mmCIF file of C-alpha atoms in Angstrom:
data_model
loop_
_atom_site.group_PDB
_atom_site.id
_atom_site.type_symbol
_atom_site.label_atom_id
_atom_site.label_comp_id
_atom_site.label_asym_id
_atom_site.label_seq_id
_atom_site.Cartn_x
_atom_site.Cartn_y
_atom_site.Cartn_z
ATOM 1 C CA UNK A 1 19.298 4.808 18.767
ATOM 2 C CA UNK A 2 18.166 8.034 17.482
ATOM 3 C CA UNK A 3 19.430 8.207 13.846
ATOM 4 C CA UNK A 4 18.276 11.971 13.319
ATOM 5 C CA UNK A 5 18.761 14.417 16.066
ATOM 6 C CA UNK A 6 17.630 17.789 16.314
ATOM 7 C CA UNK A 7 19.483 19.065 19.419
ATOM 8 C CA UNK A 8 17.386 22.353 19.933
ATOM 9 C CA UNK A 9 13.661 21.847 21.575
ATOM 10 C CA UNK A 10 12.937 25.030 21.088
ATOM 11 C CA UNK A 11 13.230 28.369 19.424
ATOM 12 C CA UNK A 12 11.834 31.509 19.723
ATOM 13 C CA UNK A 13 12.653 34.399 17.068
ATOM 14 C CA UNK A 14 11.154 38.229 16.552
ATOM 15 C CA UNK A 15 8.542 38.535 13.527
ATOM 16 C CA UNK A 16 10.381 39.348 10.656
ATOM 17 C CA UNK A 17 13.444 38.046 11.295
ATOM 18 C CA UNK A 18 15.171 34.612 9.942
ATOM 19 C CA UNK A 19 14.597 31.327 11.522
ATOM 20 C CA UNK A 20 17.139 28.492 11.150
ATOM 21 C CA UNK A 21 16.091 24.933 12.667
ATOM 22 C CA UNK A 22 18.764 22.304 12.786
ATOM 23 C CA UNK A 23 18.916 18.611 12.074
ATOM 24 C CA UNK A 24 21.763 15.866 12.316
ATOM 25 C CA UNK A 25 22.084 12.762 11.089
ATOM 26 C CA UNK A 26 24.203 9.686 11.425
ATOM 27 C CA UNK A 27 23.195 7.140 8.651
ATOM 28 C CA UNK A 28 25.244 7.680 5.602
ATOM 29 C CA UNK A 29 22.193 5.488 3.655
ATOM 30 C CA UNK A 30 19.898 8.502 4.122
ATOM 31 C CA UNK A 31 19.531 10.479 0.590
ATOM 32 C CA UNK A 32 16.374 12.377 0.817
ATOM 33 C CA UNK A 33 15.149 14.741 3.477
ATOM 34 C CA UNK A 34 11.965 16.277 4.635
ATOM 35 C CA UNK A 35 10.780 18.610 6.819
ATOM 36 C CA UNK A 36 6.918 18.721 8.423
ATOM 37 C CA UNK A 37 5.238 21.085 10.639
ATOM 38 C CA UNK A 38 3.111 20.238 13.232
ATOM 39 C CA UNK A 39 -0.130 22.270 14.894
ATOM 40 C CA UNK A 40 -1.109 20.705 18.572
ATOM 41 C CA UNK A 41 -4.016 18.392 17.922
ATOM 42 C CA UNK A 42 -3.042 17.526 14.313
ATOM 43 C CA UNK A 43 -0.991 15.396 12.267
ATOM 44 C CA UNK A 44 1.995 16.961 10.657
ATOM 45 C CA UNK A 45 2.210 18.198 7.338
ATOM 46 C CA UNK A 46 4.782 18.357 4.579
ATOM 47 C CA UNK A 47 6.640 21.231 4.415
ATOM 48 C CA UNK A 48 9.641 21.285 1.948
ATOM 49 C CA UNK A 49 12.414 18.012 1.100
ATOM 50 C CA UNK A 50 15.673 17.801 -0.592
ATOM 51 C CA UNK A 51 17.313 14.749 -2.708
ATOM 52 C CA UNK A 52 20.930 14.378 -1.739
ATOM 53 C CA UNK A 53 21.711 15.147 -4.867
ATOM 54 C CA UNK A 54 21.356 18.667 -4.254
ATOM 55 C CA UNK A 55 22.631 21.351 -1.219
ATOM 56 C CA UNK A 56 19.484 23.435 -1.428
ATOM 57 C CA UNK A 57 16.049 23.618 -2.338
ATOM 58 C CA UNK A 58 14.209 26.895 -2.068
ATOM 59 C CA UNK A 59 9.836 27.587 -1.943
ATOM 60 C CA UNK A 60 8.520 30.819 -1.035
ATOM 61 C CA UNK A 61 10.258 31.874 2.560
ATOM 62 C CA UNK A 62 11.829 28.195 3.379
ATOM 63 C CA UNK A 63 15.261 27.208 1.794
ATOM 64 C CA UNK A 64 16.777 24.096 3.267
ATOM 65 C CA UNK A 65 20.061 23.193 3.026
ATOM 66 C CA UNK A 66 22.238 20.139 2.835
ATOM 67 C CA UNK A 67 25.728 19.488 4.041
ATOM 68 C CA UNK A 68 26.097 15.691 3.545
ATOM 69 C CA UNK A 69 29.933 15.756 4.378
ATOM 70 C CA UNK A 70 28.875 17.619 7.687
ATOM 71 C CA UNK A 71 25.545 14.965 7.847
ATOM 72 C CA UNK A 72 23.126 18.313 8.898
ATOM 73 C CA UNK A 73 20.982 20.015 7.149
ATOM 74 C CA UNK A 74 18.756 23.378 8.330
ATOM 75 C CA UNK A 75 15.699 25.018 7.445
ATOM 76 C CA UNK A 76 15.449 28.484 6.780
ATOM 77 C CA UNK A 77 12.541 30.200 7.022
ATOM 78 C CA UNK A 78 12.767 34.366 6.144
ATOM 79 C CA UNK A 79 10.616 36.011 7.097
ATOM 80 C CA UNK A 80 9.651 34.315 10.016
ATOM 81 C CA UNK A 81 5.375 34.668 10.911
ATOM 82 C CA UNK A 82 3.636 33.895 13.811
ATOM 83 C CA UNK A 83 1.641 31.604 11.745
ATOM 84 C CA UNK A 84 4.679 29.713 11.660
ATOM 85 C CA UNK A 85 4.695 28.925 15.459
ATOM 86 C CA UNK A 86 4.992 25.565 15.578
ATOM 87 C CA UNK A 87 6.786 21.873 16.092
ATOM 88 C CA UNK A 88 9.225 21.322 13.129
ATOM 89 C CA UNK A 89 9.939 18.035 12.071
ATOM 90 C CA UNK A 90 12.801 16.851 10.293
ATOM 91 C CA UNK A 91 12.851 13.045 8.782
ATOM 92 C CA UNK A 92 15.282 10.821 6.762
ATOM 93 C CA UNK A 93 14.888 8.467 4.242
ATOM 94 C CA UNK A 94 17.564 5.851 2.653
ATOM 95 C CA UNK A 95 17.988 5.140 -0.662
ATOM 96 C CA UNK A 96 16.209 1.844 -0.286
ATOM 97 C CA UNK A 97 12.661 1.109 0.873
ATOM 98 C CA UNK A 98 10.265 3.847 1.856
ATOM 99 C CA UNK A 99 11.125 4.037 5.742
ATOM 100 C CA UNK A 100 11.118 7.436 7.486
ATOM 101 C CA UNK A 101 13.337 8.227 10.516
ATOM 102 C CA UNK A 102 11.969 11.526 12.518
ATOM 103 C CA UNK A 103 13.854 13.444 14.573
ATOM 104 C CA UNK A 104 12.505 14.650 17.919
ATOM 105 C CA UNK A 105 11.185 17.942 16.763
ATOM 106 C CA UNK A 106 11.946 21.478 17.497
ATOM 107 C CA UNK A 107 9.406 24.249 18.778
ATOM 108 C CA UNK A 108 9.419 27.189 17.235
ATOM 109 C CA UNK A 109 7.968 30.292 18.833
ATOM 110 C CA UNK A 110 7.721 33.442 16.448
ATOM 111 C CA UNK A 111 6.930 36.621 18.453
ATOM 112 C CA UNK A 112 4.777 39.226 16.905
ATOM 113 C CA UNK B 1 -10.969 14.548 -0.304
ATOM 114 C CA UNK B 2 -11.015 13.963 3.395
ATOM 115 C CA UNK B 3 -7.633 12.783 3.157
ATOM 116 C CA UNK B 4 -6.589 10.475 5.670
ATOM 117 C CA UNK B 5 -9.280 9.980 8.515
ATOM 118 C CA UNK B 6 -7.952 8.384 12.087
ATOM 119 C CA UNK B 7 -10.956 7.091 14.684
ATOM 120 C CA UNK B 8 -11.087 7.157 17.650
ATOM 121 C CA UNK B 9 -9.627 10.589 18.504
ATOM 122 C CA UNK B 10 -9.209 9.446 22.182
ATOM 123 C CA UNK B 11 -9.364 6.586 23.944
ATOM 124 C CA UNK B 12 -8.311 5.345 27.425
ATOM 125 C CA UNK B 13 -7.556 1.543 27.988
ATOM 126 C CA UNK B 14 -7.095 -0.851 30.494
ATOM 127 C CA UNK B 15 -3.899 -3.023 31.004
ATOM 128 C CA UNK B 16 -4.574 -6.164 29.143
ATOM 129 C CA UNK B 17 -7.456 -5.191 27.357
ATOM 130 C CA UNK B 18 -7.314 -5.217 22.967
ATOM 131 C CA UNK B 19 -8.168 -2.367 20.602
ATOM 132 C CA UNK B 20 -8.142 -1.238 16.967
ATOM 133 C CA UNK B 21 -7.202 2.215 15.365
ATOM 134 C CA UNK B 22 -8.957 2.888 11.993
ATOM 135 C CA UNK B 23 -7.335 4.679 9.408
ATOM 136 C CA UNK B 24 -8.812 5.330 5.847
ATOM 137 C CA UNK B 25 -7.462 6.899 2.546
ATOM 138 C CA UNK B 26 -9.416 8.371 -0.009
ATOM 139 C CA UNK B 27 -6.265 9.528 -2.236
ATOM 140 C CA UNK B 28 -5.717 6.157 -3.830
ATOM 141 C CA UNK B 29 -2.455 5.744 -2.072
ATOM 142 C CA UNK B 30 -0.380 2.750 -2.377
ATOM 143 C CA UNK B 31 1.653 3.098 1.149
ATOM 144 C CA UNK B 32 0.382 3.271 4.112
ATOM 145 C CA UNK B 33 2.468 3.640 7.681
ATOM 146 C CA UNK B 34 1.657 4.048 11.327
ATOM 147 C CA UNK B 35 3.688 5.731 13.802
ATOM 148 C CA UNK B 36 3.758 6.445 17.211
ATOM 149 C CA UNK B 37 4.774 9.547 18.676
ATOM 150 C CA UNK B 38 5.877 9.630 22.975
ATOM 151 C CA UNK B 39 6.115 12.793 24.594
ATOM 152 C CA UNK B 40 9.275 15.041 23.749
ATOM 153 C CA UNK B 41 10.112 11.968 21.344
ATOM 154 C CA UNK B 42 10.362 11.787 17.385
ATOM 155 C CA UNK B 43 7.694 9.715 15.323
ATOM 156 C CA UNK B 44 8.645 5.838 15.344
ATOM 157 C CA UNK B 45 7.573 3.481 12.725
ATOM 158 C CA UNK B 46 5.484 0.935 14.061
ATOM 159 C CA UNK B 47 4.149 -0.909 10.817
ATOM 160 C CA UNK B 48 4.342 -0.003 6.977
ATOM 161 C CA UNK B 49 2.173 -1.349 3.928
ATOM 162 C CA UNK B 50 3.024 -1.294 0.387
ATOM 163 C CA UNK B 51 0.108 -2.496 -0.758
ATOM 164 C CA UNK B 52 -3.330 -4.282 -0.346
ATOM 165 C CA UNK B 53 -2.030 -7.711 1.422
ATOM 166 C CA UNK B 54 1.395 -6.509 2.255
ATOM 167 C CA UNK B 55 2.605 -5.147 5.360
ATOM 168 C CA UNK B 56 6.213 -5.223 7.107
ATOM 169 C CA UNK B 57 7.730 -4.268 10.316
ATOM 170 C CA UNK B 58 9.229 -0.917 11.230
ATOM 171 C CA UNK B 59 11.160 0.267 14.102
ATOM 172 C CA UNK B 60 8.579 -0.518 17.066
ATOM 173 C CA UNK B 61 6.931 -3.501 15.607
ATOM 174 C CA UNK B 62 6.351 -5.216 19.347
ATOM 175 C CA UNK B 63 3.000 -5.347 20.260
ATOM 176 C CA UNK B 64 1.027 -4.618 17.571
ATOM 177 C CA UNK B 65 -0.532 -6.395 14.674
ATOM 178 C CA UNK B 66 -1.801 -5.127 11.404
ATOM 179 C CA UNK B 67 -3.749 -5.972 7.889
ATOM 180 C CA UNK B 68 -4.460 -4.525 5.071
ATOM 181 C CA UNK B 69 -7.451 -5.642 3.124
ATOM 182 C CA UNK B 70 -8.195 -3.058 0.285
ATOM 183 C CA UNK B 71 -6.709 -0.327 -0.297
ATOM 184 C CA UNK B 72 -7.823 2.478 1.833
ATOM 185 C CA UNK B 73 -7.745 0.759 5.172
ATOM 186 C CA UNK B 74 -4.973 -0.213 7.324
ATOM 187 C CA UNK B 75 -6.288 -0.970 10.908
ATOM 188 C CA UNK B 76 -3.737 -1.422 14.037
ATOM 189 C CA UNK B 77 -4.410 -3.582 16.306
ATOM 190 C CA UNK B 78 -3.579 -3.734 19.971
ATOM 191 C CA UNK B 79 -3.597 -6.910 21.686
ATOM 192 C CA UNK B 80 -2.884 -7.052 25.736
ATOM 193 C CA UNK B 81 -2.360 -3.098 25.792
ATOM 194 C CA UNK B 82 0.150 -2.125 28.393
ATOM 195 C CA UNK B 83 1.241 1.255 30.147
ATOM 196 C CA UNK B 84 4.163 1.556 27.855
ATOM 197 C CA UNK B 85 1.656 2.179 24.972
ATOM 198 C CA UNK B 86 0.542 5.505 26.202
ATOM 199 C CA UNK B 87 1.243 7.754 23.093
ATOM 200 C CA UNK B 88 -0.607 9.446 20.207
ATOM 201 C CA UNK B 89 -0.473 6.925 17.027
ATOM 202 C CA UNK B 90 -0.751 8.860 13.312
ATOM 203 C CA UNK B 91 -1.288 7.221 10.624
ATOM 204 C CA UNK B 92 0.150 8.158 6.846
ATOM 205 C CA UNK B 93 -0.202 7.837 3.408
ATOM 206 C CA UNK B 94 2.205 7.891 -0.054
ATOM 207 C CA UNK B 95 1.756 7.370 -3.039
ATOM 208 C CA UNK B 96 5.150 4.690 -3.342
ATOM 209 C CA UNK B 97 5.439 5.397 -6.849
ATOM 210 C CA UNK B 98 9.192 6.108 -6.006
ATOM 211 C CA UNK B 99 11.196 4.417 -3.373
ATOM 212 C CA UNK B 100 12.630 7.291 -1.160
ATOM 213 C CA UNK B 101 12.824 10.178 -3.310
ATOM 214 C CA UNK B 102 9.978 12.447 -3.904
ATOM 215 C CA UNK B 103 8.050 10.759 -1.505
ATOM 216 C CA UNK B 104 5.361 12.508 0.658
ATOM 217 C CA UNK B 105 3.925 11.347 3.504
ATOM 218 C CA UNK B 106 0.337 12.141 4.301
ATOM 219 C CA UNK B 107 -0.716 12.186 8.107
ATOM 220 C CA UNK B 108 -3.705 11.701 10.110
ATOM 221 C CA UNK B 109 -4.878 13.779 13.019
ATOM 222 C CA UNK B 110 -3.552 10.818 15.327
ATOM 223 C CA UNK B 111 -5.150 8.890 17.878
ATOM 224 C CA UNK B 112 -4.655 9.246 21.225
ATOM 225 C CA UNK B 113 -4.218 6.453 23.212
ATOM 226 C CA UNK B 114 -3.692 6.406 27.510
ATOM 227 C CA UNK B 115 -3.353 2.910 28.859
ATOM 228 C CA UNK B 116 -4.034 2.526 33.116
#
């Protein structure tokens, strides 16, 4: 019962141009987002979130956006780097208790 | 700060045979969580802590047993390991201040664990 999806294993996308990662969800509970990157051999790390309160939160080159009606959110990143070659996590939280719910990650390839 | 520190970085086990993956904290964080990750699958939530002397159950609770003592330890335990334990097993930290929003999670470099 996989509560957030991200359909898309992986991506691959020129340097320079805009990346766009996906992420469904099908718990109406969840009000805050997250997305984390992940390196092989390491743990992931926090990348950018948004409250449900809001449809987009911007820092630096990643905007993510909300679409609660639509449940799916994105990540933006512009201009996409090869430093950002990596596994993209999103996760879901409700708006009780402090679980997380991951989704199944997408790969993201940026050519140089 | 180190962060949050998981030993051992590999390990291979037996069928039927117990372990224990260390994780530490130095950032003073109130939650702690530990998650295992299976190939081409998202992170599951095995156990979370809110505190010293409180823990609860998460998604994939079966199997595994945990404590936490002080603070900056929460240990996972792994009693009668079996095949279907193969994964790599991170370990996180929050601060819990707020429930759900503005919450950060923290992770280890995982462990990984292969069970023959």
């Amino acid at each position: 019962d996989q509560q957030v999806k991200q359909n898309s294993p992986s991506l691959s996308v020129q340097e320079g141009r805009i990346s766009i990662l996906n992420c469904d969800y099908t718990n109406s509970m969840f009000d805050y987002f997250l997305w984390y990157k992940k390196y092989p051999a390491e743990g992931p790390t926090f990348l950018i979130s948004i409250s449900s309160i809001k449809d987009k939160n911007e820092d630096g080159r990643f905007t993510v956006f909300l679409n609660k009606s639509a449940k799916h959110l994105s990540l933006h990143i512009v201009p996409s780097q090869p430093g950002d070659s990596a596994v993209y996590f999103c996760a879901a939280s409700p708006n009780t208790g402090n679980q997380f719910y991951f989704g199944t990650g997408t790969s993201l390839t940026v050519i140089p | 700060n180190a962060g949050v520190t998981q030993t051992p970085k590999f390990r291979i086990l037996k069928i039927g045979q117990s372990m224990t993956l260390q994780c530490t904290q130095d950032m003073n964080h109130n939650y702690m969580y530990w998650y295992r990750q299976d190939p081409g699958m998202g992170l599951k939530l095995i156990y979370y802590s809110v505190g010293a002397g409180i823990t609860d159950k998460g998604e994939v609770p079966n199997g595994y047993n945990v404590s936490r003592s002080t603070t900056e330890d929460f240990p996972l335990r792994l009693e009668l390991a079996a095949p279907s334990q193969t994964s790599v097993y991170f370990c996180a930290s929050s601060y819990g201040e707020t429930s759900g929003a503005q919450e950060t999670q923290y992770f280890g470099p995982g462990t990984r664990l292969l069970v023959l």
